[in-house]
Short mmCIF file of C-alpha atoms in Angstrom, two decimals:
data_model
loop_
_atom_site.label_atom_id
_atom_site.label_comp_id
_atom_site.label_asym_id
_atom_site.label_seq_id
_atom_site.Cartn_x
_atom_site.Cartn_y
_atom_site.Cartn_z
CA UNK A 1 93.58 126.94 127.45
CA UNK A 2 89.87 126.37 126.45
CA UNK A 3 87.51 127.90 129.48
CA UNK A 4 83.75 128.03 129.65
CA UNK A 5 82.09 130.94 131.66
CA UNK A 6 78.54 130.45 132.53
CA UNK A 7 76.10 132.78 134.71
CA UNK A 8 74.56 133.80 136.86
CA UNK A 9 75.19 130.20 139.18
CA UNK A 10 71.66 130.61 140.64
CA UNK A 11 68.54 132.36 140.00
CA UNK A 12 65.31 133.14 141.26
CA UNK A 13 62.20 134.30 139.06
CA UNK A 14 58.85 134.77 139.04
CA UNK A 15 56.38 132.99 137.06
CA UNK A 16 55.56 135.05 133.79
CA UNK A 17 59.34 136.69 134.19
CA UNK A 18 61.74 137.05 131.29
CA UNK A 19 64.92 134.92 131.61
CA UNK A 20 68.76 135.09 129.95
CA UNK A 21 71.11 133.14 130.67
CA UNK A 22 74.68 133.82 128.98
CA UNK A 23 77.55 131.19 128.32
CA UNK A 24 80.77 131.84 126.47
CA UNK A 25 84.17 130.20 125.37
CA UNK A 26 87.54 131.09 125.59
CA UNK A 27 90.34 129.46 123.86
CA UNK A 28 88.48 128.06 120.99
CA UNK A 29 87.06 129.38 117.57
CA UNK A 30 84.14 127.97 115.53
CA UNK A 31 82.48 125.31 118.80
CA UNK A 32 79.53 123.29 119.12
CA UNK A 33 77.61 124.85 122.10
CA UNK A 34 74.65 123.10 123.58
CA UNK A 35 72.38 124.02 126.11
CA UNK A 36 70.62 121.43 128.09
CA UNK A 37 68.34 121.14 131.41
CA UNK A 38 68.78 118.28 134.41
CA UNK A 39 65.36 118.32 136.16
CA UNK A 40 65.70 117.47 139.94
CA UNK A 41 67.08 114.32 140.45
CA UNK A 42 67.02 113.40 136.63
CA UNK A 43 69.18 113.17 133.86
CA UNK A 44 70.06 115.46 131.16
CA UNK A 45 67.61 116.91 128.20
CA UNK A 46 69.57 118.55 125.16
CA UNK A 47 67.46 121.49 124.50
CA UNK A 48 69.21 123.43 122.16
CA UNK A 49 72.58 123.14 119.87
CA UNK A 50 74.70 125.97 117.57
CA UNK A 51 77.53 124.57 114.98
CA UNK A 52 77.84 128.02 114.14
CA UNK A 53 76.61 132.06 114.55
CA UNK A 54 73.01 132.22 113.95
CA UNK A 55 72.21 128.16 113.52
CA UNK A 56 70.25 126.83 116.62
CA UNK A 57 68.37 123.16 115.96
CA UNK A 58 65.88 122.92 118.94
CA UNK A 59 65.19 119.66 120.63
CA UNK A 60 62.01 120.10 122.39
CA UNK A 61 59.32 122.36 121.70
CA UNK A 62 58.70 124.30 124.71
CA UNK A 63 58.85 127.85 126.75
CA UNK A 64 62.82 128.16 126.05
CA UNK A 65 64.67 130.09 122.92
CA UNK A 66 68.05 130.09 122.09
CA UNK A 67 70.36 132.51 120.26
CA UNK A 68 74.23 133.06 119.41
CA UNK A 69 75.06 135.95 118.43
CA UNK A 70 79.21 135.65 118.41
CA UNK A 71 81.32 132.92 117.67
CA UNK A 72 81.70 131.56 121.71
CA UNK A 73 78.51 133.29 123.02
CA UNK A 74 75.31 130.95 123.63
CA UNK A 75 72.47 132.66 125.26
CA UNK A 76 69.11 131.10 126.60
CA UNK A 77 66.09 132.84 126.94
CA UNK A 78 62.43 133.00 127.51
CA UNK A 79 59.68 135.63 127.44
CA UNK A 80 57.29 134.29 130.19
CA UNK A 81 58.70 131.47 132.35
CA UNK A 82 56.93 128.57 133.71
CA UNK A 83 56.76 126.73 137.01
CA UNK A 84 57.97 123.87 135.14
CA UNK A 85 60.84 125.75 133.86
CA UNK A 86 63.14 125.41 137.06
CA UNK A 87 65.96 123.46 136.98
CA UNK A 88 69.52 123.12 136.34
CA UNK A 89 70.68 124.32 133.23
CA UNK A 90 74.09 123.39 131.77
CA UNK A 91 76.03 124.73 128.79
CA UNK A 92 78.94 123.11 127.23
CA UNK A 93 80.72 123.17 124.11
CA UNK A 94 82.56 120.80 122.09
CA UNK A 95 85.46 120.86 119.00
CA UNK A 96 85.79 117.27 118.19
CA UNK A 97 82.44 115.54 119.38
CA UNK A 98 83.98 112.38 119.50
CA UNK A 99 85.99 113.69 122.36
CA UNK A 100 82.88 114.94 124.30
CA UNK A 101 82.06 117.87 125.58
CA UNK A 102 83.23 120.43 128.35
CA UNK A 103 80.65 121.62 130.49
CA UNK A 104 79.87 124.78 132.51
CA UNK A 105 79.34 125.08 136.19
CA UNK A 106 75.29 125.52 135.65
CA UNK A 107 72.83 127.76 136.71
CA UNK A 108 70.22 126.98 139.17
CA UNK A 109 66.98 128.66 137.60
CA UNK A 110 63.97 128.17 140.54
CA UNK A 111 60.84 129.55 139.29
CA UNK A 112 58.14 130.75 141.77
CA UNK B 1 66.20 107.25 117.67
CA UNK B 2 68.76 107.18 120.39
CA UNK B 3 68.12 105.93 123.61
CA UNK B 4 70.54 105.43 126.68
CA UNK B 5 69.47 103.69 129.55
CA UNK B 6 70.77 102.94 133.05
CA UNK B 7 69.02 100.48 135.20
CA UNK B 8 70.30 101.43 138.38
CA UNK B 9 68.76 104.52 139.89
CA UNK B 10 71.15 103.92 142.96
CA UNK B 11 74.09 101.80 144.19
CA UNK B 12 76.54 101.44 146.92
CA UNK B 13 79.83 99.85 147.39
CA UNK B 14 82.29 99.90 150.50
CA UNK B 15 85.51 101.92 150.30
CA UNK B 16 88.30 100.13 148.34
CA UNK B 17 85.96 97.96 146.74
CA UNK B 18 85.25 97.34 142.66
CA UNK B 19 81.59 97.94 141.76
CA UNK B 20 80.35 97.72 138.16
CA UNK B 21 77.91 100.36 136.79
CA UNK B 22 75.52 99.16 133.73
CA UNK B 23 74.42 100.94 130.69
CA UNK B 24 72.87 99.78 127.87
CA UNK B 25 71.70 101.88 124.69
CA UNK B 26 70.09 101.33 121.37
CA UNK B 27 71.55 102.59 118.03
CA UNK B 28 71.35 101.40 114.62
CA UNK B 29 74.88 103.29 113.77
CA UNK B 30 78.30 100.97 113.21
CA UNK B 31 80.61 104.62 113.68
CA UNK B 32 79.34 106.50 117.47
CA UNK B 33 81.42 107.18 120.50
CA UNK B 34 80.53 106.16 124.43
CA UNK B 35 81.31 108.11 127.20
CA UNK B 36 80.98 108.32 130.95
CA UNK B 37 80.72 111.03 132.82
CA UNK B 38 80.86 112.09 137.12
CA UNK B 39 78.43 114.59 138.28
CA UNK B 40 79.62 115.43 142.55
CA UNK B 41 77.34 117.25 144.33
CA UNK B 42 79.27 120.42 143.02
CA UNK B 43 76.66 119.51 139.98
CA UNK B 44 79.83 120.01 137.77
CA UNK B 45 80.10 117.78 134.80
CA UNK B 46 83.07 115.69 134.76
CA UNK B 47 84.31 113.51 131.68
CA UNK B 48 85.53 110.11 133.05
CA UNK B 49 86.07 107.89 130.23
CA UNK B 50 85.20 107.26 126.63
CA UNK B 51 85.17 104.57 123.99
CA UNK B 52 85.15 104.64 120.32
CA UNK B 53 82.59 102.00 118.88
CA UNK B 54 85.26 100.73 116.21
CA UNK B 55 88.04 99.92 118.71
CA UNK B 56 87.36 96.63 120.32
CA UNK B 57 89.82 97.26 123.19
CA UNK B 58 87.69 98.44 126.57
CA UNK B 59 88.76 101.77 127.24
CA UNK B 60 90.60 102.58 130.65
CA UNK B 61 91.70 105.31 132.96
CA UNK B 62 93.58 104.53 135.87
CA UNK B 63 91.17 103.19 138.05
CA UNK B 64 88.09 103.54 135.58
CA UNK B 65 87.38 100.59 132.90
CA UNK B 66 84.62 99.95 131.21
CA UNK B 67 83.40 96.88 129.37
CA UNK B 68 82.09 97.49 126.00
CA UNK B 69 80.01 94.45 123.94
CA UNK B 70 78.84 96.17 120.97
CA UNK B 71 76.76 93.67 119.81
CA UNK B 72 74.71 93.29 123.21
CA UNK B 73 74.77 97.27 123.11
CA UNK B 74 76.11 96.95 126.80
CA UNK B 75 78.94 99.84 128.02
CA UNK B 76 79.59 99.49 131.84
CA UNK B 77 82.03 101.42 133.78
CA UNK B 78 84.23 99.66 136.39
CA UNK B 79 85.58 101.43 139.00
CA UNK B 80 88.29 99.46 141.35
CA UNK B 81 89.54 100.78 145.02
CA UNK B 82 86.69 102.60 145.14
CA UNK B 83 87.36 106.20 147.37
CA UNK B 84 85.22 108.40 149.02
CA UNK B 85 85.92 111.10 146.36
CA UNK B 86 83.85 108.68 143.86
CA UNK B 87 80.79 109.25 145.44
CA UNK B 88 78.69 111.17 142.78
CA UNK B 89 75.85 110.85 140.21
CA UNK B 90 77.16 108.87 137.01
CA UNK B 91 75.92 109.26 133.72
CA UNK B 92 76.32 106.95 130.57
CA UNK B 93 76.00 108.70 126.99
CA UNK B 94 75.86 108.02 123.43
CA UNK B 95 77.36 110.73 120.89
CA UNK B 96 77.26 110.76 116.87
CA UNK B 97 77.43 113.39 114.65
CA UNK B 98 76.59 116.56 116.48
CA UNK B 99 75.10 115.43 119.72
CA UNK B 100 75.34 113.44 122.85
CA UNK B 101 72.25 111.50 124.48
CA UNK B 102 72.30 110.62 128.55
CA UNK B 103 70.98 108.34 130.21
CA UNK B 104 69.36 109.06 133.15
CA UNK B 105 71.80 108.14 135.57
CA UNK B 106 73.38 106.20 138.59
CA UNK B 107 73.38 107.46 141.87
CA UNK B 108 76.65 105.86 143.46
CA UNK B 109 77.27 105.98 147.65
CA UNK B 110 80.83 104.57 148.60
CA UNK B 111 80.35 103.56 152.23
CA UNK B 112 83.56 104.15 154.64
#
């Protein structure tokens, strides 16, 4: 069965801190993996998609990169993180995108 | 562009009772899917229903229903004998081609 690992589940930073956050798939070859943020009592922002090793489209210009280096690995990162970089970020992958996607359990990034 | 929009930040409904959420989005597309999806205060993202814009039959799962007028752009979720376990944010979204758009979602309380 198709499983998505994401970590750590919460983290704490200082301001001008790098940042990594990892997310991979089992079960599954060739996903769509997506990255996006829910600010505080908001909805969801797509920051960055992969269709495949190598291709990210970004969706917002901002403090965040985003890299996949193997087929089922989705990493997001940043050199210097912001204040308004907290949040909770969610990855999630999808086959078929008419069938939506599956999500991971989030990480709570809290920058200070 | 793609918009999704939900125009109640909050509701509430007594136990075993039906309560409608709204959604409305804006698309020039004739081929998209429509989903719905839970967020409990676990933050995990559930998939609740979903509805292909070609089928005119409103999608439904078990207790979940939605109502989908393509030509007002309208896709509400219905959710009948509502339970305690419902309680939860709820998020409409729009999907073609690689991506999915949410709205900013519904806040739903089921009072005992």
């Amino acid at each position: 069965s198709q499983t998505i690992h994401q970590w750590p589940a919460t983290l704490v930073q200082p301001v001008g801190s790098p940042l990594s956050l990892e997310c991979t798939v089992e079960g599954t070859s060739n996903p769509n993996l997506y990255w996006y943020r829910q600010a505080a009592g908001r909805g969801l922002q797509l920051l960055f998609y992969s269709v495949g090793i190598g291709q990210i489209s970004s969706e917002v210009p901002q403090n965040l990169s985003a890299s996949r280096p193997q087929d089922r690995q989705f990493i997001l990162s940043s050199k210097k993180l912001l204040l308004s970089d907290s949040g909770f970020y969610l990855c999630a992958w999808s086959v078929l995108h008419n069938y939506g996607y599956t999500f991971g359990s989030g990480t709570r990034l809290t920058v200070v | 562009a793609q918009t999704v929009t939900q125009s109640q930040p909050e509701m509430s409904v007594q136990e075993a009772e039906t309560v409608t959420l709204s959604c409305t989005y804006d698309t020039s597309e004739s081929d998209y899917y429509l989903f719905w999806y839970k967020q409990p205060p676990s933050r995990q993202m559930i998939l609740v229903i979903r509805q292909e814009a070609y089928k005119q039959q409103n999608a439904t799962e078990n207790r979940f229903s939605v109502n989908f007028q393509k030509a007002a752009k309208s896709f509400s979720l219905k959710i009948s004998d509502s339970q305690l376990g419902d309680a939860a944010m709820y998020f409409c979204a729009y999907n073609r081609d690689d991506k999915i758009i949410f709205g900013k979602g519904t806040r739903l309380h089921i009072l005992p």
